[in-house]
């Protein structure tokens, strides 16, 4: 029956997989972990997210000190987009000392941010994300990598702590393979009217490469304008005008500044 369930799952015949796995599990008091995983995945893939989440929580409850059971449960809950339930499970695991790997801490921080973005006020969950990351870094569980520092910067920014966000982004910059963290730090500094500090960061970010180059050039133009460096602002805006995403706004700015058609 378990082999049938596995085969049905791989054939994407999820109702049949569920029936076969439930039959297999009814015939023993020691079902294989893989059977539970296939059953949970079949529930999730067939749109029965409630059943998948319930089974996931049951598995962790039965094995509260097993990191694998925790990871499987969280993965299923996230797939079912049951983020509050996943957070609750991970918080319980953290309190019990089961949360031990950097991946666990980072996933919990990401869950806080994802959940916060679905609410009218994301700051409380963003603060929890910041605290989780800082706890993990302070204990040496979370390594100081580009991705982790950038995530801390993102969380701090959403939480409203701009100083902490800039500090995290600056820590990420030397390890970066792209310019996203540098431009984000520059963006915060421009809002704070710290344009002299922002300009080199934005320039560095553009040089390393960013997804939205036109927006970065527009930000650079704003910073240069704040420094009353009109020629540099115009030069940056002309670069923004070459990007289809920002061409219309950039050309309008240049026209109003008397620097373009």
PDB file of N, CA and C in Angstrom, residues 80 175 181 212 218 222 228:
ATOM      1  N   UNK A  80       1.126  25.347   2.627  1.00  0.00           N
ATOM      2  CA  UNK A  80      -0.313  25.591   2.739  1.00  0.00           C
ATOM      3  C   UNK A  80      -0.621  27.051   3.062  1.00  0.00           C
ATOM      4  N   UNK A 175      30.402  41.898   1.473  1.00  0.00           N
ATOM      5  CA  UNK A 175      30.230  40.487   1.095  1.00  0.00           C
ATOM      6  C   UNK A 175      29.304  40.327  -0.107  1.00  0.00           C
ATOM      7  N   UNK A 181      21.936  45.834  -1.441  1.00  0.00           N
ATOM      8  CA  UNK A 181      22.060  46.342  -0.070  1.00  0.00           C
ATOM      9  C   UNK A 181      22.587  47.781  -0.074  1.00  0.00           C
ATOM     10  N   UNK A 212      16.629  46.811 -10.556  1.00  0.00           N
ATOM     11  CA  UNK A 212      15.922  47.975 -11.104  1.00  0.00           C
ATOM     12  C   UNK A 212      16.912  49.130 -11.244  1.00  0.00           C
ATOM     13  N   UNK A 218      17.519  57.068 -10.678  1.00  0.00           N
ATOM     14  CA  UNK A 218      16.626  58.142 -10.239  1.00  0.00           C
ATOM     15  C   UNK A 218      16.915  58.524  -8.787  1.00  0.00           C
ATOM     16  N   UNK A 222      18.238  62.097  -7.317  1.00  0.00           N
ATOM     17  CA  UNK A 222      17.620  62.801  -6.182  1.00  0.00           C
ATOM     18  C   UNK A 222      18.671  63.192  -5.151  1.00  0.00           C
ATOM     19  N   UNK A 228      22.704  69.855  -4.526  1.00  0.00           N
ATOM     20  CA  UNK A 228      22.710  70.988  -5.462  1.00  0.00           C
ATOM     21  C   UNK A 228      23.744  70.800  -6.586  1.00  0.00           C
TER      22      UNK A 228
END
